[in-house]
Short mmCIF file of C-alpha atoms and ligand atoms in Angstrom, two decimals:
data_model
loop_
_atom_site.label_atom_id
_atom_site.label_comp_id
_atom_site.label_asym_id
_atom_site.label_seq_id
_atom_site.Cartn_x
_atom_site.Cartn_y
_atom_site.Cartn_z
CA UNK V 1289 23.53 8.30 -4.83
CA UNK V 1290 19.91 8.74 -3.81
CA UNK V 1291 18.17 5.63 -2.54
CA UNK V 1292 15.50 4.26 -4.86
CA UNK V 1293 12.00 4.06 -3.36
CA UNK V 1294 9.38 2.11 -5.29
CA UNK V 1295 5.80 2.90 -4.31
CA UNK V 1296 3.14 0.76 -5.99
CA UNK V 1297 -0.09 2.54 -6.88
CA UNK V 1298 1.48 6.00 -6.58
CA UNK V 1299 -1.25 7.64 -8.60
CA UNK V 1300 -3.86 6.84 -5.94
CA UNK V 1301 -4.68 8.98 -2.91
CA UNK V 1302 -2.29 7.46 -0.41
CA UNK V 1303 0.39 6.50 -2.93
CA UNK V 1304 0.68 10.05 -4.26
CA UNK V 1305 1.23 11.46 -0.76
CA UNK V 1306 3.88 8.78 -0.10
CA UNK V 1307 5.68 9.59 -3.38
CA UNK V 1308 5.69 13.31 -2.56
CA UNK V 1309 6.99 12.75 0.97
CA UNK V 1310 9.75 10.40 -0.16
CA UNK V 1311 10.81 12.75 -2.97
CA UNK V 1312 10.93 15.66 -0.51
CA UNK V 1313 13.34 13.56 1.59
CA UNK V 1314 15.65 13.05 -1.39
CA UNK V 1315 14.77 9.54 -2.57
CA UNK V 1316 14.64 8.74 -6.27
CA UNK V 1317 10.94 7.88 -6.37
CA UNK V 1318 9.55 5.34 -8.80
CA UNK V 1319 5.93 4.32 -8.96
CA UNK V 1320 3.67 1.92 -10.82
CA UNK V 1321 0.28 2.29 -12.43
CA UNK V 1322 -2.11 -0.37 -13.59
CA UNK V 1323 -1.92 -1.19 -17.30
CA UNK V 1324 -5.46 0.17 -17.83
CA UNK V 1325 -4.59 3.58 -16.33
CA UNK V 1326 -5.02 6.27 -19.00
CA UNK V 1327 -3.98 9.27 -16.91
CA UNK V 1328 -0.38 8.31 -16.13
CA UNK V 1329 1.21 10.87 -18.48
CA UNK V 1330 -1.09 13.61 -17.22
CA UNK V 1331 -0.31 12.73 -13.57
CA UNK V 1332 3.45 12.72 -14.22
CA UNK V 1333 3.32 16.11 -15.89
CA UNK V 1334 1.15 17.61 -13.15
CA UNK V 1335 3.61 16.29 -10.53
CA UNK V 1336 6.48 17.77 -12.53
CA UNK V 1337 4.75 21.15 -12.48
CA UNK V 1338 4.78 20.85 -8.68
CA UNK V 1339 8.52 20.14 -8.78
CA UNK V 1340 8.42 16.33 -8.47
CA UNK V 1341 10.19 14.36 -11.17
CA UNK V 1342 8.85 10.84 -10.68
CA UNK V 1343 9.42 7.80 -12.87
CA UNK V 1344 6.43 5.54 -13.46
CA UNK V 1345 6.05 2.11 -15.00
CA UNK V 1346 3.00 0.03 -15.92
CA UNK V 1347 2.59 -3.01 -13.71
CA UNK V 1348 -0.27 -5.28 -12.80
CA UNK V 1349 0.72 -6.07 -9.23
CA UNK V 1350 -1.65 -9.03 -9.25
CA UNK V 1351 0.46 -10.78 -11.93
CA UNK V 1352 3.87 -12.16 -11.01
CA UNK V 1353 5.25 -11.90 -14.57
CA UNK V 1354 4.23 -8.24 -14.78
CA UNK V 1355 5.82 -7.47 -11.41
CA UNK V 1356 9.05 -9.25 -12.36
CA UNK V 1357 9.25 -7.41 -15.69
CA UNK V 1358 8.57 -4.08 -14.01
CA UNK V 1359 11.30 -4.59 -11.38
CA UNK V 1360 13.78 -5.73 -14.05
CA UNK V 1361 13.12 -2.54 -16.03
CA UNK V 1362 13.47 -0.33 -12.95
CA UNK V 1363 16.70 -2.07 -11.95
CA UNK V 1364 18.18 -1.63 -15.44
CA UNK V 1365 17.02 1.95 -16.02
CA UNK V 1366 17.31 3.44 -12.53
CA UNK V 1367 19.02 1.03 -10.16
CA UNK V 1368 18.15 -1.52 -7.51
CA UNK V 1369 15.15 -0.88 -5.28
CA UNK V 1370 16.16 0.09 -1.72
CA UNK V 1371 12.70 0.82 -0.34
CA UNK V 1372 9.56 -1.02 -1.46
CA UNK V 1373 6.16 0.28 -0.41
CA UNK V 1374 3.44 -2.25 -1.24
CA UNK V 1375 0.59 0.22 -1.45
CA UNK V 1376 -1.54 -0.69 -4.50
CA UNK V 1377 -4.89 -2.15 -3.52
CA UNK V 1378 -8.58 -2.38 -4.32
CA UNK V 1379 -11.90 -3.01 -2.63
CA UNK V 1380 -14.84 -5.05 -3.89
CA UNK V 1381 -17.15 -4.54 -0.92
CA UNK V 1382 -20.26 -6.69 -0.57
CA UNK V 1383 -21.76 -8.89 2.08
CA UNK V 1384 -20.48 -12.46 2.09
CA UNK V 1385 -23.92 -13.60 0.96
CA UNK V 1386 -23.49 -11.64 -2.29
CA UNK V 1387 -19.76 -12.28 -2.77
CA UNK V 1388 -18.80 -14.48 -5.69
CA UNK V 1389 -15.45 -16.09 -6.42
CA UNK V 1390 -14.48 -13.39 -8.93
CA UNK V 1391 -14.69 -10.63 -6.33
CA UNK V 1392 -12.92 -12.77 -3.75
CA UNK V 1393 -10.07 -13.55 -6.17
CA UNK V 1394 -9.69 -9.97 -7.42
CA UNK V 1395 -9.06 -8.64 -3.92
CA UNK V 1396 -6.83 -11.50 -2.76
CA UNK V 1397 -4.73 -11.30 -5.92
CA UNK V 1398 -4.39 -7.51 -5.98
CA UNK V 1399 -3.96 -6.92 -2.25
CA UNK V 1400 -2.15 -10.05 -1.03
CA UNK V 1401 -0.56 -11.94 -3.95
CA UNK V 1402 0.85 -8.56 -4.99
CA UNK V 1403 2.99 -8.48 -1.85
CA UNK V 1404 4.70 -11.70 -2.92
CA UNK V 1405 4.86 -10.58 -6.56
CA UNK V 1406 6.61 -7.27 -5.82
CA UNK V 1407 8.75 -8.36 -2.88
CA UNK V 1408 10.16 -11.51 -4.48
CA UNK V 1409 12.11 -9.72 -7.24
CA UNK V 1410 13.66 -7.13 -4.84
CA UNK V 1411 14.29 -9.00 -1.60
CA UNK V 1412 17.45 -10.96 -2.51
CA UNK V 1413 19.09 -7.79 -3.80
CA UNK V 1414 18.34 -6.00 -0.53
CA UNK V 1415 19.82 -8.78 1.60
CA UNK V 1416 22.88 -9.03 -0.64
CA UNK V 1417 23.50 -5.27 -0.35
CA UNK V 1418 22.83 -5.41 3.41
CA UNK V 1419 20.17 -2.70 3.45
CA UNK V 1420 16.50 -2.56 2.58
CA UNK V 1421 13.07 -1.46 3.74
CA UNK V 1422 9.76 -3.14 2.93
CA UNK V 1423 6.59 -1.39 4.05
CA UNK V 1424 3.24 -3.10 3.52
CA UNK V 1425 0.11 -0.95 3.56
CA UNK V 1426 -2.56 -3.02 5.27
CA UNK V 1427 -5.69 -1.65 6.98
CA UNK V 1428 -7.55 -1.29 10.25
CA UNK V 1429 -10.05 -3.62 8.62
CA UNK V 1430 -7.42 -6.36 8.47
CA UNK V 1431 -7.03 -5.97 12.22
CA UNK V 1432 -10.68 -5.79 13.29
CA UNK V 1433 -12.72 -7.06 10.29
CA UNK V 1434 -15.29 -4.93 8.49
CA UNK V 1435 -18.88 -5.40 7.42
CA UNK V 1436 -18.90 -6.12 3.67
CA UNK V 1437 -15.16 -6.89 3.48
CA UNK V 1438 -14.49 -10.61 4.01
CA UNK V 1439 -12.18 -10.53 0.98
CA UNK V 1440 -10.40 -7.29 1.92
CA UNK V 1441 -10.06 -8.10 5.63
CA UNK V 1442 -8.60 -11.52 4.80
CA UNK V 1443 -6.08 -10.07 2.35
CA UNK V 1444 -5.05 -7.25 4.68
CA UNK V 1445 -4.67 -9.60 7.67
CA UNK V 1446 -2.60 -11.90 5.45
CA UNK V 1447 -0.21 -9.07 4.64
CA UNK V 1448 0.83 -8.84 8.26
CA UNK V 1449 1.46 -12.59 8.52
CA UNK V 1450 3.80 -12.16 5.56
CA UNK V 1451 5.48 -9.18 7.24
CA UNK V 1452 6.20 -11.09 10.45
CA UNK V 1453 7.56 -14.19 8.71
CA UNK V 1454 9.79 -12.32 6.26
CA UNK V 1455 11.00 -9.94 8.99
CA UNK V 1456 12.42 -12.97 10.82
CA UNK V 1457 14.20 -14.25 7.72
CA UNK V 1458 15.94 -11.00 6.79
CA UNK V 1459 16.51 -9.45 10.23
CA UNK V 1460 20.25 -10.15 10.22
CA UNK V 1461 20.72 -8.77 6.73
CA UNK V 1462 19.91 -5.10 7.32
CA UNK V 1463 16.43 -5.39 5.88
CA UNK V 1464 13.31 -4.46 7.84
CA UNK V 1465 9.76 -5.47 6.99
CA UNK V 1466 6.81 -3.69 8.57
CA UNK V 1467 3.08 -3.23 8.17
CA UNK V 1468 1.15 0.00 8.49
CA UNK V 1469 -2.56 -0.35 9.19
CA UNK V 1470 -4.31 2.91 8.36
CA UNK V 1471 -7.85 3.64 9.43
CA UNK V 1472 -10.21 5.50 7.12
CA UNK V 1473 -8.28 8.04 5.05
CA UNK V 1474 -9.98 10.58 2.77
CA UNK V 1475 -9.16 9.07 -0.65
CA UNK V 1476 -11.36 7.85 -3.48
CA UNK V 1477 -11.42 4.37 -1.94
CA UNK V 1478 -13.26 5.75 1.09
CA UNK V 1479 -15.35 8.20 -0.95
CA UNK V 1480 -16.78 5.13 -2.76
CA UNK V 1481 -18.56 4.13 0.48
CA UNK V 1482 -22.23 5.15 0.39
CA UNK V 1483 -22.42 8.58 2.15
CA UNK V 1484 -25.11 7.36 4.50
CA UNK V 1485 -22.94 4.40 5.62
CA UNK V 1486 -19.86 6.62 5.99
CA UNK V 1487 -21.69 9.21 8.08
CA UNK V 1488 -23.83 6.93 10.21
CA UNK V 1489 -21.66 3.82 10.63
CA UNK V 1490 -18.03 4.76 10.16
CA UNK V 1491 -17.20 8.34 11.24
CA UNK V 1492 -18.99 7.81 14.59
CA UNK V 1493 -16.54 4.93 15.29
CA UNK V 1494 -13.53 7.24 14.96
CA UNK V 1495 -12.78 8.97 18.28
CA UNK V 1496 -11.09 11.86 16.47
CA UNK V 1497 -14.33 12.36 14.54
CA UNK V 1498 -12.63 12.76 11.17
CA UNK V 1499 -10.99 10.84 8.35
CA UNK V 1500 -7.20 10.60 8.29
CA UNK V 1501 -5.11 12.54 5.80
CA UNK V 1502 -2.85 10.76 3.27
CA UNK V 1503 0.06 12.94 4.45
CA UNK V 1504 -0.32 11.52 7.96
CA UNK V 1505 0.28 8.00 6.64
CA UNK V 1506 3.09 9.18 4.35
CA UNK V 1507 5.01 10.55 7.34
CA UNK V 1508 4.93 7.13 8.97
CA UNK V 1509 6.11 5.40 5.79
CA UNK V 1510 9.02 7.85 5.63
CA UNK V 1511 9.99 7.05 9.21
CA UNK V 1512 9.91 3.28 8.62
CA UNK V 1513 12.08 3.76 5.53
CA UNK V 1514 14.68 5.81 7.38
CA UNK V 1515 18.01 4.74 8.89
CA UNK V 1516 16.63 5.77 12.30
CA UNK V 1517 14.06 2.96 12.10
CA UNK V 1518 16.74 0.23 11.75
CA UNK V 1519 15.66 -1.61 14.94
CA UNK V 1520 11.96 -1.61 14.05
CA UNK V 1521 10.86 -4.75 12.22
CA UNK V 1522 7.92 -7.15 12.07
CA UNK V 1523 5.64 -4.48 13.52
CA UNK V 1524 2.09 -3.56 12.60
CA UNK V 1525 1.65 0.14 13.26
CA UNK V 1526 -1.91 1.41 13.57
CA UNK V 1527 -2.73 4.93 12.42
CA UNK V 1528 -6.47 5.24 12.75
CA UNK V 1529 -7.59 8.21 14.87
CA UNK V 1530 -8.21 5.88 17.81
CA UNK V 1531 -10.75 3.72 15.95
CA UNK V 1532 -9.11 0.45 16.96
CA UNK V 1533 -6.68 -0.01 19.85
CA UNK V 1534 -5.10 -3.33 20.69
N1 LIG X 2315 -21.93 -1.94 10.08
C1 LIG X 2315 -23.12 -2.45 10.41
N2 LIG X 2315 -24.12 -2.57 9.53
C2 LIG X 2315 -23.91 -2.17 8.28
C3 LIG X 2315 -22.69 -1.64 7.86
C4 LIG X 2315 -21.68 -1.53 8.83
N3 LIG X 2315 -20.47 -1.01 8.54
N4 LIG X 2315 -22.78 -1.34 6.56
C5 LIG X 2315 -24.01 -1.67 6.17
N5 LIG X 2315 -24.70 -2.14 7.21
C6 LIG X 2315 -26.09 -2.59 7.23
C7 LIG X 2315 -27.01 -1.53 6.63
O1 LIG X 2315 -27.31 -0.55 7.60
C8 LIG X 2315 -28.22 -2.38 6.25
O2 LIG X 2315 -28.96 -2.67 7.39
P1 LIG X 2315 -30.57 -2.82 7.30
O3 LIG X 2315 -30.82 -3.95 6.34
O4 LIG X 2315 -30.94 -3.12 8.70
O5 LIG X 2315 -31.03 -1.50 6.78
C9 LIG X 2315 -27.57 -3.68 5.77
O6 LIG X 2315 -26.26 -3.71 6.35
C10 LIG X 2315 -27.42 -3.75 4.27
O7 LIG X 2315 -26.77 -2.54 3.86
P2 LIG X 2315 -26.86 -2.02 2.38
O8 LIG X 2315 -28.27 -1.67 2.02
O9 LIG X 2315 -25.82 -0.93 2.22
O10 LIG X 2315 -26.49 -3.33 1.59
P3 LIG X 2315 -25.72 -3.50 0.28
O11 LIG X 2315 -25.67 -4.96 0.02
O12 LIG X 2315 -26.24 -2.59 -0.77
O13 LIG X 2315 -24.23 -2.97 0.62
C11 LIG X 2315 -22.14 -2.91 1.72
C12 LIG X 2315 -23.51 -3.56 1.68
C13 LIG X 2315 -21.42 -3.17 0.41
C14 LIG X 2315 -21.37 -3.58 2.85
C15 LIG X 2315 -22.27 -1.39 1.90
O14 LIG X 2315 -23.03 -1.14 3.02
C16 LIG X 2315 -20.92 -0.74 2.07
O15 LIG X 2315 -20.25 -0.38 1.10
N6 LIG X 2315 -20.50 -0.57 3.34
C17 LIG X 2315 -19.18 0.00 3.64
C18 LIG X 2315 -18.11 -1.08 3.72
C19 LIG X 2315 -16.83 -0.48 4.19
O16 LIG X 2315 -16.73 0.05 5.28
N7 LIG X 2315 -15.83 -0.50 3.32
C20 LIG X 2315 -14.58 0.15 3.63
C21 LIG X 2315 -14.08 0.78 2.35
S1 LIG X 2315 -12.69 1.84 2.64
C22 LIG X 2315 -11.44 0.81 2.90
O17 LIG X 2315 -11.53 -0.37 2.77
C23 LIG X 2315 -10.16 1.45 3.31
C24 LIG X 2315 -9.71 0.89 4.58
O18 LIG X 2315 -8.87 0.02 4.57
C25 LIG X 2315 -10.17 1.47 5.83
P1 LIG X 2316 -6.81 4.49 -4.34
O1 LIG X 2316 -6.78 5.98 -4.35
O2 LIG X 2316 -7.97 3.78 -4.93
O3 LIG X 2316 -5.45 3.99 -5.02
C1 LIG X 2316 -5.23 2.63 -5.23
C2 LIG X 2316 -4.04 2.47 -6.13
O4 LIG X 2316 -3.82 1.07 -6.36
C3 LIG X 2316 -4.20 3.13 -7.48
O5 LIG X 2316 -3.07 3.93 -7.72
C4 LIG X 2316 -4.24 1.96 -8.46
O6 LIG X 2316 -3.53 2.21 -9.66
C5 LIG X 2316 -3.48 0.90 -7.72
N1 LIG X 2316 -3.87 -0.43 -8.21
C6 LIG X 2316 -5.05 -1.05 -8.03
N2 LIG X 2316 -5.03 -2.26 -8.64
C7 LIG X 2316 -3.81 -2.40 -9.19
C8 LIG X 2316 -3.17 -3.41 -9.97
N3 LIG X 2316 -3.78 -4.57 -10.26
N4 LIG X 2316 -1.91 -3.21 -10.37
C9 LIG X 2316 -1.29 -2.06 -10.09
N5 LIG X 2316 -1.82 -1.06 -9.38
C10 LIG X 2316 -3.07 -1.23 -8.94
O7 LIG X 2316 -6.70 3.94 -2.86
P2 LIG X 2316 -5.92 4.49 -1.60
O8 LIG X 2316 -6.91 4.90 -0.61
O9 LIG X 2316 -4.84 5.40 -2.01
O10 LIG X 2316 -5.31 3.11 -1.08
C11 LIG X 2316 -3.94 2.78 -1.15
C12 LIG X 2316 -3.68 1.58 -0.25
O11 LIG X 2316 -3.99 1.92 1.07
C13 LIG X 2316 -4.53 0.35 -0.59
O12 LIG X 2316 -3.77 -0.82 -0.42
C14 LIG X 2316 -5.62 0.41 0.45
O13 LIG X 2316 -6.17 -0.86 0.69
C15 LIG X 2316 -4.86 0.95 1.62
N6 LIG X 2316 -5.67 1.59 2.63
C16 LIG X 2316 -6.45 2.66 2.32
C17 LIG X 2316 -7.20 3.24 3.31
C18 LIG X 2316 -8.11 4.41 3.05
O14 LIG X 2316 -8.89 4.71 3.95
N7 LIG X 2316 -8.05 5.06 1.91
C19 LIG X 2316 -7.15 2.75 4.61
C20 LIG X 2316 -6.34 1.66 4.87
C21 LIG X 2316 -5.60 1.10 3.88
P3 LIG X 2316 -4.21 2.91 -10.92
O15 LIG X 2316 -4.74 4.23 -10.44
O16 LIG X 2316 -3.10 3.04 -11.88
O17 LIG X 2316 -5.30 1.97 -11.35
#
């Protein structure tokens, strides 16, 4: 039986590439979309035309009840989740001076609480079955901080604290937990940055002189999910074109 890989936010730039890569490797790929997403059916049919038969379920990753219900449905209709990729995320960029509590909460809830919300309903099953992979998509900006991102940098740094602590707890049970910290990847999240800021402040900081490609991150997710990566846990792997080395 094919392993079940659940990728949150699979209809976004990075998530789609991860879904495609995992499907190409033979996983049964399941994804989530936010309840307000009106293009889910269209996305699924366009993926099917490209030969990818994904399953997709509505889920607000920021809400524990929604996450629990989504995982219950997936478990009943498809089977237990073997690989969880916590990928869904948002930005609400603004200087701290302008940031209000609403924009702080939105990013912490969607990017950090979501990791608890999605992992909690799958983790016990993974340890009981003696095999599982959890991959958390953080960011270079969680490692180094970013102008205009106190909320996002805090949430993304928090993800790796979670990774390290949970990795310790499940290490003897065949379950690995890792963080990937991508640099700037050419998706709509990055295209929302004002062009002038992107060209004058961000690209010049990337030694490779270009944005990353979603497929480059997807390849790393696939490796972390594989049997070959069984000894790799609690790590934070940077993939950022040389922008931040530590
Ligand atoms: N570094 C240093 N200075 C910066 C800067 C940066 N990255 N970004 C903006 N500034 C400076 C501007 O040059 C400007 O300086 P002056 O007043 O001297 O002209 C000042 O800050 C104010 O800039 P804005 O006029 O743009 O102010 P604003 O309030 O309208 O917007 C902002 C501020 C929201 C931070 C906006 O500049 C912005 O969106 N910056 C990009 C933030 C960013 O990098 N987000 C990453 C999104 S992608 C992502 O998050 C994925 C990932 O994980 C990598
Ligand atoms: P994106 O294209 O904007 O996709 C984000 C995805 O998150 C969308 O599929 C969206 O679903 C989903 N999402 C947002 N809020 C949600 C919610 N409350 N519940 C469920 N799903 C929700 O962004 P991306 O660039 O692919 O980013 C994917 C991940 O990589 C994010 O965690 C981001 O922080 C991280 N990252 C990105 C970069 C980059 O440079 N692009 C770099 C480092 C890290 P809907 O479309 O259904 O709304």
